[in-house]
PDB file of C-alpha atoms in Angstrom:
ATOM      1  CA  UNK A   1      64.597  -1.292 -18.112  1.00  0.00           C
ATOM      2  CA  UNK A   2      66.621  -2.309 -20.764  1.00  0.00           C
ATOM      3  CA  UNK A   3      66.291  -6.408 -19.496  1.00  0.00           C
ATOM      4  CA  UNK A   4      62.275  -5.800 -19.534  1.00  0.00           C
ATOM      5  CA  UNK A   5      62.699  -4.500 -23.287  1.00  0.00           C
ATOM      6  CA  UNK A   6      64.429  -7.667 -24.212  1.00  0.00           C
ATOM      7  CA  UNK A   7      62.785 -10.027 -22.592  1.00  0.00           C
ATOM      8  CA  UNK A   8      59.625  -8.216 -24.287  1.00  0.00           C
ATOM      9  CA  UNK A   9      61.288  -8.159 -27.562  1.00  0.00           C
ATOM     10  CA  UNK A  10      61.923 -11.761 -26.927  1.00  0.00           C
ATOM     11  CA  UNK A  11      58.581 -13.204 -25.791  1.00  0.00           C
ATOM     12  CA  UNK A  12      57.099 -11.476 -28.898  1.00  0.00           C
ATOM     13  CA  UNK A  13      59.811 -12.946 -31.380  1.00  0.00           C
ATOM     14  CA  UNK A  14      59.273 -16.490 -29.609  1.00  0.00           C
ATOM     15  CA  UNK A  15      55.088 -15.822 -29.760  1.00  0.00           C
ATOM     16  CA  UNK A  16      55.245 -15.204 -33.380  1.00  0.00           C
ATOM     17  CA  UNK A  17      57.515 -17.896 -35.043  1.00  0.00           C
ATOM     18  CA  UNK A  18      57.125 -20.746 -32.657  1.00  0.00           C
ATOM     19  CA  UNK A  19      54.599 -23.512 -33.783  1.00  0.00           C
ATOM     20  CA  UNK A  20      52.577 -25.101 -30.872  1.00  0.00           C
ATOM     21  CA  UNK A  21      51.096 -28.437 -31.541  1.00  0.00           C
ATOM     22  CA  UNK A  22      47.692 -28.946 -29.113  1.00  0.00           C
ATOM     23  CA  UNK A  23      46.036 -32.503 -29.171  1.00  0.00           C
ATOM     24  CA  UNK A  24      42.364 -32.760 -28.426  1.00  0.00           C
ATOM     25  CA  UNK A  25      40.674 -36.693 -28.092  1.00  0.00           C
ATOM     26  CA  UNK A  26      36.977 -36.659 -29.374  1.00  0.00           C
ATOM     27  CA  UNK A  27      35.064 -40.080 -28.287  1.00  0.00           C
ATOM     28  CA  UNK A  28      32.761 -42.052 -29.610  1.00  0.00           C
ATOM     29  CA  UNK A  29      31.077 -45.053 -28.598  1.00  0.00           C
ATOM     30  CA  UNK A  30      31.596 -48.169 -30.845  1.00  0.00           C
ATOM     31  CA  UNK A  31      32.291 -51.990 -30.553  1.00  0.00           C
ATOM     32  CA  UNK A  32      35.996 -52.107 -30.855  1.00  0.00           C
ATOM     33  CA  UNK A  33      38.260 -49.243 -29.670  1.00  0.00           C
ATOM     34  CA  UNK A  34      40.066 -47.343 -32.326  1.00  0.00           C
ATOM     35  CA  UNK A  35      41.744 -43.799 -32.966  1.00  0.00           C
ATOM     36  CA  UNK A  36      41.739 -42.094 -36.271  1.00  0.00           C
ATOM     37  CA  UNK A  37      43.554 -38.523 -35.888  1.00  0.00           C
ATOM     38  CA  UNK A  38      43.383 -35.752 -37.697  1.00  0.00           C
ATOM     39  CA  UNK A  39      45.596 -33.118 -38.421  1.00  0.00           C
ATOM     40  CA  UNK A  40      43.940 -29.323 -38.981  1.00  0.00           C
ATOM     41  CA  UNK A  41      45.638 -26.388 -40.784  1.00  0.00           C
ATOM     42  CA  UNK A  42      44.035 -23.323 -40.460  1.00  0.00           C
ATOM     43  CA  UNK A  43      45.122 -19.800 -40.898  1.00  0.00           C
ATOM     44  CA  UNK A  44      48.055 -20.517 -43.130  1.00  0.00           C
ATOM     45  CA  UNK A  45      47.931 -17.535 -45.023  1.00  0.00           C
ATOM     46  CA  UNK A  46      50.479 -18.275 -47.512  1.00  0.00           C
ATOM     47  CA  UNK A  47      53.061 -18.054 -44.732  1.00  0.00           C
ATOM     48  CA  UNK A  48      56.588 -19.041 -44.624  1.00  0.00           C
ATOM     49  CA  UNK A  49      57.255 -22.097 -42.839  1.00  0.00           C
ATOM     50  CA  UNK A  50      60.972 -22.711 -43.700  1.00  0.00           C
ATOM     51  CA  UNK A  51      62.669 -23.234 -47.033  1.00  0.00           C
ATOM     52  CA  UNK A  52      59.648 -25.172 -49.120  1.00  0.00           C
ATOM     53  CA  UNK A  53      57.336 -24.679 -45.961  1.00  0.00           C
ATOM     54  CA  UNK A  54      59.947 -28.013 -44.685  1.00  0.00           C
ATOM     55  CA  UNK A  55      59.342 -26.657 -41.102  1.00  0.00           C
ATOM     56  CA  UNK A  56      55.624 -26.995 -41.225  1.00  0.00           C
ATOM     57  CA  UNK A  57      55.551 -30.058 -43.750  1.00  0.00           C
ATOM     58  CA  UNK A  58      57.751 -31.970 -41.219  1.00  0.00           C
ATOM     59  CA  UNK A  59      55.395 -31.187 -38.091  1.00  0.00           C
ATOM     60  CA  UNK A  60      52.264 -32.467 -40.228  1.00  0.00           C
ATOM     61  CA  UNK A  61      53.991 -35.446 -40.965  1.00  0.00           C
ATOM     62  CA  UNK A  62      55.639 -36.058 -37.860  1.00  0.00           C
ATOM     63  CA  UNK A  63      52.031 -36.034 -36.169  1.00  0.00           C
ATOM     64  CA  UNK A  64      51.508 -39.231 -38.458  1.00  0.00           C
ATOM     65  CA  UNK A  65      47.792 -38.038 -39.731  1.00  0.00           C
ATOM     66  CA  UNK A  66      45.143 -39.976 -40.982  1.00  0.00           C
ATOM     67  CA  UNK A  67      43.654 -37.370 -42.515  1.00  0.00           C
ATOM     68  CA  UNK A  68      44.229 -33.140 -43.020  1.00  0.00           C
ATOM     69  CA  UNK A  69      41.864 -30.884 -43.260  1.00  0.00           C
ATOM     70  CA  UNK A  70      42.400 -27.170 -44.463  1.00  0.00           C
ATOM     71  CA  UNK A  71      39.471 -24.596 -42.734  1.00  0.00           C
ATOM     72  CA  UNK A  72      40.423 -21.879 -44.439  1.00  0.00           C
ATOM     73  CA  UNK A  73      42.540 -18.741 -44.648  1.00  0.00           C
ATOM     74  CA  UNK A  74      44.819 -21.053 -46.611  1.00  0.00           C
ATOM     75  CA  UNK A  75      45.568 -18.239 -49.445  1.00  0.00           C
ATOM     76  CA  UNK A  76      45.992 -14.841 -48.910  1.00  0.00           C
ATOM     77  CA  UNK A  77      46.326 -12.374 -51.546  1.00  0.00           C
ATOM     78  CA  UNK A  78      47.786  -9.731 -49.324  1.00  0.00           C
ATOM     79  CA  UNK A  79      51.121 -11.455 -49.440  1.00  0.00           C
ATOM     80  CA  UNK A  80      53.529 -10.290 -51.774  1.00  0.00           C
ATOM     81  CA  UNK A  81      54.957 -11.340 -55.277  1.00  0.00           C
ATOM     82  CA  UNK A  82      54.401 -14.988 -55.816  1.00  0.00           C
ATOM     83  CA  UNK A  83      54.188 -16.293 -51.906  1.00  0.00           C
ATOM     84  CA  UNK A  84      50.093 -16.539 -52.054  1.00  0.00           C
ATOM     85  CA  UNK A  85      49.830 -19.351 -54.127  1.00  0.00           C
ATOM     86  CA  UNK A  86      53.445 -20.606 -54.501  1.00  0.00           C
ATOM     87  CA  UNK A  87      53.886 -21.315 -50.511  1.00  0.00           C
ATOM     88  CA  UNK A  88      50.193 -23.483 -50.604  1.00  0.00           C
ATOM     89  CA  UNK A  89      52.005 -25.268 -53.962  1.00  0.00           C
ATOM     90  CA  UNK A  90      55.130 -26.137 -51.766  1.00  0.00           C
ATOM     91  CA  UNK A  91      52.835 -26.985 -48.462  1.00  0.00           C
ATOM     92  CA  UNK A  92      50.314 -29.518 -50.635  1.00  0.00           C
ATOM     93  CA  UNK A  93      53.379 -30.886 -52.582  1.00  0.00           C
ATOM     94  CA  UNK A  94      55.126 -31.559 -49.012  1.00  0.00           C
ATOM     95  CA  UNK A  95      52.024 -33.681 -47.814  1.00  0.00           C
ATOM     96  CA  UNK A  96      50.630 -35.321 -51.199  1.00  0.00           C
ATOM     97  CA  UNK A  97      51.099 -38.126 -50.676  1.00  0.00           C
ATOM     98  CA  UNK A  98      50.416 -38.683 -46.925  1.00  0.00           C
ATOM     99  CA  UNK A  99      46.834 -38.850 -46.529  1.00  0.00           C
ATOM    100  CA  UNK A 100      43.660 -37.718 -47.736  1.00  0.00           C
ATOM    101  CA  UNK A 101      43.113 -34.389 -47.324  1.00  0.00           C
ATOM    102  CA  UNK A 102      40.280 -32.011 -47.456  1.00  0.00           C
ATOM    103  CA  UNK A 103      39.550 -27.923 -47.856  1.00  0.00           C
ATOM    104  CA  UNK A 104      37.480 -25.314 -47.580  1.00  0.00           C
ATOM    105  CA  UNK A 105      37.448 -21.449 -48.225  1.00  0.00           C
ATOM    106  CA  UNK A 106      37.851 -18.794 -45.849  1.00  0.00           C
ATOM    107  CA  UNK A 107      37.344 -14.860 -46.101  1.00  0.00           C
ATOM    108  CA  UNK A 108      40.741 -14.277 -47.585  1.00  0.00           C
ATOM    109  CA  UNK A 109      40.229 -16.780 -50.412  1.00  0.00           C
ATOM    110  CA  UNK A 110      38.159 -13.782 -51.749  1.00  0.00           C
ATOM    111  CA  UNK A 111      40.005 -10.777 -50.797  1.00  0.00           C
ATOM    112  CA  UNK A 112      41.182  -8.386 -53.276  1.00  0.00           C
ATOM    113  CA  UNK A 113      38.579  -9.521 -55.995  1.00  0.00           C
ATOM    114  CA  UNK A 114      39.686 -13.162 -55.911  1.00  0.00           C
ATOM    115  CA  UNK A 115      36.853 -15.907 -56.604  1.00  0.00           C
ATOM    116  CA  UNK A 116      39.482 -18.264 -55.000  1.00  0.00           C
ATOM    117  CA  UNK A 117      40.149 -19.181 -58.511  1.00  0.00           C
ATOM    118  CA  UNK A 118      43.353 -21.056 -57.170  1.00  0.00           C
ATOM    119  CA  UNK A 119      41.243 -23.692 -55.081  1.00  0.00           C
ATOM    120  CA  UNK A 120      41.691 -25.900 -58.498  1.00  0.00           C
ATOM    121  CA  UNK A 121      44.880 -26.969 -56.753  1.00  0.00           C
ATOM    122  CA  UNK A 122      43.734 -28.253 -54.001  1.00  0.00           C
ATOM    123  CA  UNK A 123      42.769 -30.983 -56.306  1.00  0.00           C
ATOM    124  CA  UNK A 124      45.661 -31.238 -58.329  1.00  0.00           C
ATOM    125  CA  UNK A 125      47.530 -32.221 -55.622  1.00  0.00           C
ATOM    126  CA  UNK A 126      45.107 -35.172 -54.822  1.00  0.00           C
ATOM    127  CA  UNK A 127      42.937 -33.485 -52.464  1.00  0.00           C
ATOM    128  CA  UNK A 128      39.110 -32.865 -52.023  1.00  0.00           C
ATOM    129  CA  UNK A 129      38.287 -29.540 -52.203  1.00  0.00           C
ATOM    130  CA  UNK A 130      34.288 -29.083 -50.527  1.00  0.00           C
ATOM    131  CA  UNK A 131      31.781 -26.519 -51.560  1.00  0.00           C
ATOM    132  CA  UNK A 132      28.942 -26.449 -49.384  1.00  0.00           C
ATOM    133  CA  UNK A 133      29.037 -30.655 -50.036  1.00  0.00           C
ATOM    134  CA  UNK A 134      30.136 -33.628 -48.257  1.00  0.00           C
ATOM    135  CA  UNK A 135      31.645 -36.819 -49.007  1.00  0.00           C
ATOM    136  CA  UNK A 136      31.698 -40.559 -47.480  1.00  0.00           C
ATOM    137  CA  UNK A 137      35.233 -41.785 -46.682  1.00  0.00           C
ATOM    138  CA  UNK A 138      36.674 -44.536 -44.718  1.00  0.00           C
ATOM    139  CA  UNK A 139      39.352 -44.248 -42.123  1.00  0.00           C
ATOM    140  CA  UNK A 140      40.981 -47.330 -40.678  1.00  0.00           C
ATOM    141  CA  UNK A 141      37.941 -49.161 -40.526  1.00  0.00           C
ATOM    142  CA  UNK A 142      35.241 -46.155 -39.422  1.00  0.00           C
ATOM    143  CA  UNK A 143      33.468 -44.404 -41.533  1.00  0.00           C
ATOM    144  CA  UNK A 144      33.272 -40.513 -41.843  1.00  0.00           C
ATOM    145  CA  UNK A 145      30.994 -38.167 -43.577  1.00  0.00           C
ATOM    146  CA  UNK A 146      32.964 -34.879 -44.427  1.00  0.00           C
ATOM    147  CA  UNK A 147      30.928 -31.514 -44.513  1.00  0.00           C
ATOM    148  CA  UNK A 148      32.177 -28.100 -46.017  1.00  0.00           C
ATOM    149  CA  UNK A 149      30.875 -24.800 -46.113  1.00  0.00           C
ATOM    150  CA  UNK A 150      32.554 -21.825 -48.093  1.00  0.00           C
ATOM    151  CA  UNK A 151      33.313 -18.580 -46.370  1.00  0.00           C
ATOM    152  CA  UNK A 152      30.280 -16.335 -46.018  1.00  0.00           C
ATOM    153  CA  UNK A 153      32.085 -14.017 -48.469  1.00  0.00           C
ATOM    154  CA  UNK A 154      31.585 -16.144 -51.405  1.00  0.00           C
ATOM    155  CA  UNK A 155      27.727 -15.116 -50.633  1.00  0.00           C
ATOM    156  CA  UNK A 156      28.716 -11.223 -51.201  1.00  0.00           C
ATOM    157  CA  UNK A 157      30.115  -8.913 -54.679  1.00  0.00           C
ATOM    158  CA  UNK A 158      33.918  -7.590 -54.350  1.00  0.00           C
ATOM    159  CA  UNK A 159      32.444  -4.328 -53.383  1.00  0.00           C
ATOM    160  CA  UNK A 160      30.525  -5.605 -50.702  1.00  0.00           C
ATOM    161  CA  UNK A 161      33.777  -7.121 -49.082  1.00  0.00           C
ATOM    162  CA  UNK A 162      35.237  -4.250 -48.576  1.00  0.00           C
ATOM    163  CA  UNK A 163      32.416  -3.794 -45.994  1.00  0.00           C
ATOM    164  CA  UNK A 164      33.768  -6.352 -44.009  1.00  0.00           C
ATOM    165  CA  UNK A 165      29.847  -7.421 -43.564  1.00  0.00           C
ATOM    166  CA  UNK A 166      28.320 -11.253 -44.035  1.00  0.00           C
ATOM    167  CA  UNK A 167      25.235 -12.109 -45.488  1.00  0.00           C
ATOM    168  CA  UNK A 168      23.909 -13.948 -42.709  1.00  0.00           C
ATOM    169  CA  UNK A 169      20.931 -15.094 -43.639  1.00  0.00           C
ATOM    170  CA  UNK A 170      22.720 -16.751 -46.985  1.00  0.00           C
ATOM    171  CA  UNK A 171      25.224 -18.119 -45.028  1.00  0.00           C
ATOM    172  CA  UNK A 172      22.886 -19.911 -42.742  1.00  0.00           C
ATOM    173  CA  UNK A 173      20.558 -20.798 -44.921  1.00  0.00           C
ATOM    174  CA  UNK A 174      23.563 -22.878 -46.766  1.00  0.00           C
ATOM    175  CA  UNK A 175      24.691 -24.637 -43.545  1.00  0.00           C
ATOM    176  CA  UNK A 176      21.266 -25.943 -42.600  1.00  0.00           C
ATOM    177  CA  UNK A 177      20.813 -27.082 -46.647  1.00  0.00           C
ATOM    178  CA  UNK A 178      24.133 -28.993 -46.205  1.00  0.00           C
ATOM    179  CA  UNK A 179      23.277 -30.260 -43.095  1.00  0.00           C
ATOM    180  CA  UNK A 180      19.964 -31.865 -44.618  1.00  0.00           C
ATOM    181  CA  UNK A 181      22.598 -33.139 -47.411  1.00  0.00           C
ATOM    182  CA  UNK A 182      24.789 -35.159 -44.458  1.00  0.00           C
ATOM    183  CA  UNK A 183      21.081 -36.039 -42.571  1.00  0.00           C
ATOM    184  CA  UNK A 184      20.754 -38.391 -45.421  1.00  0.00           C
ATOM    185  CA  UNK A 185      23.967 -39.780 -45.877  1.00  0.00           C
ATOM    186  CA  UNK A 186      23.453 -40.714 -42.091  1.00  0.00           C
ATOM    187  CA  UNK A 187      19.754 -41.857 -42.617  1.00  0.00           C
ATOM    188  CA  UNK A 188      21.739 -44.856 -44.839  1.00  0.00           C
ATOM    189  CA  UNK A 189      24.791 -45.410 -42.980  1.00  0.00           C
ATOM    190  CA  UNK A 190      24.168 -44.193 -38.885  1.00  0.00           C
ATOM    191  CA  UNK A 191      27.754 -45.114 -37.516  1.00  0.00           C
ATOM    192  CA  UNK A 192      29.267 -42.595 -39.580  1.00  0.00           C
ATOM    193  CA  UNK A 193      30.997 -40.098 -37.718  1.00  0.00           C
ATOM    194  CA  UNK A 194      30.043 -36.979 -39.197  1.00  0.00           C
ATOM    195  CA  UNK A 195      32.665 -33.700 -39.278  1.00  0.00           C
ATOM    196  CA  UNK A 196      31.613 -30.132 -40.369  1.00  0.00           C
ATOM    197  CA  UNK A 197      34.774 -27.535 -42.075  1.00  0.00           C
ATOM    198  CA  UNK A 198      33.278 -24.299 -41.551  1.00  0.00           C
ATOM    199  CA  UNK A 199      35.536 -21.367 -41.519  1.00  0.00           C
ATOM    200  CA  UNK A 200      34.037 -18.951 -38.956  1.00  0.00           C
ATOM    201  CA  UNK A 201      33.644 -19.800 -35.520  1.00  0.00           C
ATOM    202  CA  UNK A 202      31.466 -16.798 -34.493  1.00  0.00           C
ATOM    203  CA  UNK A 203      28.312 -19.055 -36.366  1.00  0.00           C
ATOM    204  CA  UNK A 204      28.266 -21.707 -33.646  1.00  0.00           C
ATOM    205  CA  UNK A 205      24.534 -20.797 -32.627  1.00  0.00           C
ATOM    206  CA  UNK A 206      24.154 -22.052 -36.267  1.00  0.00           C
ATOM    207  CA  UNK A 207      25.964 -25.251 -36.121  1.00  0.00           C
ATOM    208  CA  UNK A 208      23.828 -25.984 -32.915  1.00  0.00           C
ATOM    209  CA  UNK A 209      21.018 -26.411 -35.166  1.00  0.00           C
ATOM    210  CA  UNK A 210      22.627 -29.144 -36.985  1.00  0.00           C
ATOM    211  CA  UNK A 211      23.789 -32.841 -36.220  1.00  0.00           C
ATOM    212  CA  UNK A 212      27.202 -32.619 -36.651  1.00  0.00           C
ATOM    213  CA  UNK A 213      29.422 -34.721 -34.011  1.00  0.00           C
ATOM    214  CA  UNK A 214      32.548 -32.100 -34.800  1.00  0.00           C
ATOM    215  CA  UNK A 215      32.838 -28.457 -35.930  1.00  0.00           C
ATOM    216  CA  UNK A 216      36.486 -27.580 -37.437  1.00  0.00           C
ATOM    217  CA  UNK A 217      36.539 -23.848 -37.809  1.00  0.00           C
ATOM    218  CA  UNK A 218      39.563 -21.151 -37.356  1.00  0.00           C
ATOM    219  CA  UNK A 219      39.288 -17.360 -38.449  1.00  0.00           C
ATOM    220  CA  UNK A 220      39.885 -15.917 -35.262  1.00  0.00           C
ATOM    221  CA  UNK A 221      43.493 -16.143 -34.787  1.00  0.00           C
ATOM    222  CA  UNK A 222      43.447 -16.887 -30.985  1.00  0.00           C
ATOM    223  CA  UNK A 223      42.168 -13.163 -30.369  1.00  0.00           C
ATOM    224  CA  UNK A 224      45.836 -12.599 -31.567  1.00  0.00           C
ATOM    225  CA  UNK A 225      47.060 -10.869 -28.517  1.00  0.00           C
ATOM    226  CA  UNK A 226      46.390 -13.567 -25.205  1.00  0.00           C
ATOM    227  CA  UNK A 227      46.580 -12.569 -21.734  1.00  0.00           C
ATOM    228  CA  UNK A 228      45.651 -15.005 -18.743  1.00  0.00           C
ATOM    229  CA  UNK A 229      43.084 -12.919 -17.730  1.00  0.00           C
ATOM    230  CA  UNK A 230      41.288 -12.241 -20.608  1.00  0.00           C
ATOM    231  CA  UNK A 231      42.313 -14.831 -22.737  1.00  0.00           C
ATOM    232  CA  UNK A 232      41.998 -13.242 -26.630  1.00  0.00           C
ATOM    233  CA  UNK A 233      41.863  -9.695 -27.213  1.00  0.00           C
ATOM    234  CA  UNK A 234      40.153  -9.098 -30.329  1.00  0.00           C
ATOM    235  CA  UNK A 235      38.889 -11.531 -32.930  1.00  0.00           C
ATOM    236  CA  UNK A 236      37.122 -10.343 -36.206  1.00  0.00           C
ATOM    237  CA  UNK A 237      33.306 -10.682 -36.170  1.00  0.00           C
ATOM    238  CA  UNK A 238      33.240 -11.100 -32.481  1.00  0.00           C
ATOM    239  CA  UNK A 239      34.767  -8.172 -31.186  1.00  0.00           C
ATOM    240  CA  UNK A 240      36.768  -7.146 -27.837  1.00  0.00           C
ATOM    241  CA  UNK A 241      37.730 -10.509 -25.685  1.00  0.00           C
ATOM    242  CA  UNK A 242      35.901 -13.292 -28.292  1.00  0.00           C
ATOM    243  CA  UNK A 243      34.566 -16.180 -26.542  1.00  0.00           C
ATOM    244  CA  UNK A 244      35.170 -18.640 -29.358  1.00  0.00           C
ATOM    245  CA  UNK A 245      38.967 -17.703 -30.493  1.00  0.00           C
ATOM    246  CA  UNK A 246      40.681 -20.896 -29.625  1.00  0.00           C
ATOM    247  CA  UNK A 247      40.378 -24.126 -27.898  1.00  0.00           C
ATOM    248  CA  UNK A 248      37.353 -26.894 -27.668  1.00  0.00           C
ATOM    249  CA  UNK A 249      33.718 -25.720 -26.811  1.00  0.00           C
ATOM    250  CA  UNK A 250      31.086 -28.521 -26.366  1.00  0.00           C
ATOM    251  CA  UNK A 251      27.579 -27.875 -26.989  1.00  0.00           C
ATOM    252  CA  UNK A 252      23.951 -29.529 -27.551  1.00  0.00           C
ATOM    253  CA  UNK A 253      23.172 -30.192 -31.613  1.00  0.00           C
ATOM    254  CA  UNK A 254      20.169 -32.105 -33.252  1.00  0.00           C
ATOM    255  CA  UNK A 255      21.606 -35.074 -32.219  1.00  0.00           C
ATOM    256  CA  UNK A 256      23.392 -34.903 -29.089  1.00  0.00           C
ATOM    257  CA  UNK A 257      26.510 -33.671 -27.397  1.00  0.00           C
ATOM    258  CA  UNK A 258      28.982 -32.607 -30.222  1.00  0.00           C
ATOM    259  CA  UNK A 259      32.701 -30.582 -30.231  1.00  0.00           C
ATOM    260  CA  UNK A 260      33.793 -27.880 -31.772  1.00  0.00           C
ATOM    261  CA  UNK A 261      37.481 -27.247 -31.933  1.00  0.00           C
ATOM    262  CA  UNK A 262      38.292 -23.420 -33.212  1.00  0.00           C
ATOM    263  CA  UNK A 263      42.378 -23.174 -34.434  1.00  0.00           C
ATOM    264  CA  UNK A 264      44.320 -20.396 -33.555  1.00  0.00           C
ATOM    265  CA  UNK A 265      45.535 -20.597 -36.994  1.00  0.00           C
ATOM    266  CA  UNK A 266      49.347 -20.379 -38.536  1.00  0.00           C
ATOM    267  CA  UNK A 267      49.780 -17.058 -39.811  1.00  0.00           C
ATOM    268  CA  UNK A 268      52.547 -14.764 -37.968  1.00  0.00           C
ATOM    269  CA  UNK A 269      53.099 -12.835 -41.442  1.00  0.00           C
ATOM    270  CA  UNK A 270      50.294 -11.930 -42.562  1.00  0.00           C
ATOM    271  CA  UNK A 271      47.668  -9.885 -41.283  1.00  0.00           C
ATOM    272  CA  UNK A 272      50.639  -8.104 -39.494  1.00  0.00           C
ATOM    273  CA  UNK A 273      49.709  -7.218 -36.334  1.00  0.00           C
ATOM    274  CA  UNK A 274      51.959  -9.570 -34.258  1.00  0.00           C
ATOM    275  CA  UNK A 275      51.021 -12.597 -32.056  1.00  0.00           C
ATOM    276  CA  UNK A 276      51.558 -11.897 -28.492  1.00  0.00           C
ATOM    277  CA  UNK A 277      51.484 -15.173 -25.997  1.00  0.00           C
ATOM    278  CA  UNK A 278      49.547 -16.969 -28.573  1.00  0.00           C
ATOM    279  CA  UNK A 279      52.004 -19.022 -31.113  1.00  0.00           C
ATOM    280  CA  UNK A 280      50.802 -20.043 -34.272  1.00  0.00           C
ATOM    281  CA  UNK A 281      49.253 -23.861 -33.735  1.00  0.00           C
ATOM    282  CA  UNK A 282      49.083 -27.027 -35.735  1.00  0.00           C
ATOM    283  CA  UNK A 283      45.696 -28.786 -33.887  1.00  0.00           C
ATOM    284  CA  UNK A 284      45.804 -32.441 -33.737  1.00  0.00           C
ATOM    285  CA  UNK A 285      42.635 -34.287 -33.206  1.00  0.00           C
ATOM    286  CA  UNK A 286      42.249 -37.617 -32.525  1.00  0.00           C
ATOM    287  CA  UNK A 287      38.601 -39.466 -32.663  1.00  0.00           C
ATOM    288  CA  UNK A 288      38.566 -42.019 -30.338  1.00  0.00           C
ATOM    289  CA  UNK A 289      35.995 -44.925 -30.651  1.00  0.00           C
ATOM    290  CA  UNK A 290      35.922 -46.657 -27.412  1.00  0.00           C
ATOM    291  CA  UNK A 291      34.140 -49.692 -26.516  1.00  0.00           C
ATOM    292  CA  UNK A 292      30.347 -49.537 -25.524  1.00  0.00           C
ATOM    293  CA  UNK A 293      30.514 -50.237 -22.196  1.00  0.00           C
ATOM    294  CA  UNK A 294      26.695 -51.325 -22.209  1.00  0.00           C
TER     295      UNK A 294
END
């Protein structure tokens, strides 16, 4: 009995610390074959990744990016003393300089009557911080248009938060409006490979009705307790066993067959309810633009 308990005690310990590092390959069909990857950091939740967040910093780098991109969750407010914004100063300092890199809110960004008033550093450190608007970059060649959406909490009053509720209809509203924003950009420039940041998975009936070619979203936390059978346990917004907690879903938009890839997120801290078979995860994306074989 007393092997079981450590074993137990073990697995849990290993669950909750241990960084996993998934790779997923997107393709798209182009002239000459290429691979831009991307590097996603969701759920960070102001956690501690080594001294200066080195532990973290060196995976990201390691995994030789071409771009990161933060889908919220990236400050939380429930931490204590000065770890909510200080850890996300030591993270962005770690990775300045390393690529461009891109954000969007999530729900905690507002918790505790925050307005996410420390997003402004985001761009202090050289990064583009999106609010339900999208920008034109280009990646080794290819061209991208990059889409984000705030949290559907930025729609609602503190008091309303506390509800734990989303305005819906505001929240969808904005993702089709953005979506018309990108449809243009596209109408002038068709090979760009467009990417939507979007916090919540549990929307994806929503992103359907857009064009995006890739959905980055988090939030869910891998169901935070995983068991082969059932895969996630509980997610917020979805409920009991959530079907999009973590991993790659493929689905029908305006335009075609399109990806969405849903984090598992960082956090092991903070909420506290410990991970259980489901280690925090650094995603890795790489789009891969493969020769038209017509």
């Amino acid at each position: 009995m007393k092997k079981i308990a450590v074993t137990f005690i073990s697995l849990l310990f290993i669950s909750c610390r241990s960084i996993c590092v998934p790779e997923y390959q997107i393709f798209s069909e182009s002239e000459i074959s290429s691979k831009v990857r991307i590097v996603q950091v969701s759920d960070f939740h102001s956690n501690d990744f080594g001294k200066d967040e080195a532990k973290l910093i060196a995976l990201i780098k390691v995994s030789e990016p071409d771009m990161v991109v933060f889908t919220g969750d990236t400050f939380d407010f429930m931490q204590k003393g000065i770890k909510p914004v200080e850890n996300v100063r030591l993270l962005l300092q770690g990775i300045k300089d390393l690529c461009p890199f891109f954000y969007v809110t999530g729900n905690h960004e507002y918790f505790k009557y925050h307005e996410n008033e420390f997003g402004y550093m985001i761009e202090e450190y050289g990064g583009k911080s999106l609010h339900d608007d999208a920008v034109e970059i280009k990646v080794r060649g290819r061209d991208f248009i990059i889409a984000g959406a705030d949290d559907p909490f930025s729609d609602l009053t503190p008091e309303e938060r506390k509800k734990d509720e989303d305005n819906k209809e505001a929240y969808i509203k904005r993702i089709l409006e953005l979506y018309d924003k990108v449809s243009e950009m596209e109408g002038k420039n068709n090979q760009a490979f467009s990417i939507l940041l979007a916090h919540r998975p549990e929307y994806i009936d929503t992103y359907k009705r857009t064009g995006f070619d890739l959905v980055l979203s988090g939030h869910a936390h891998g169901g935070q307790w995983r068991f082969p059978a059932k895969n996630g346990l509980y997610a917020p917004m979805q409920g009991l066993f959530p079907k999009y907690a973590g991993g790659r879903y493929e689905f029908t938009g305006r335009n075609g067959n399109a990806v969405m890839i849903v984090s598992r997120g960082l956090s092991y801290q903070q909420p506290n309810v410990p991970r259980i078979m489901n280690n925090p995860e650094l995603v890795v994306i790489d789009i891969v633009f493969r020769e038209n074989e017509d």
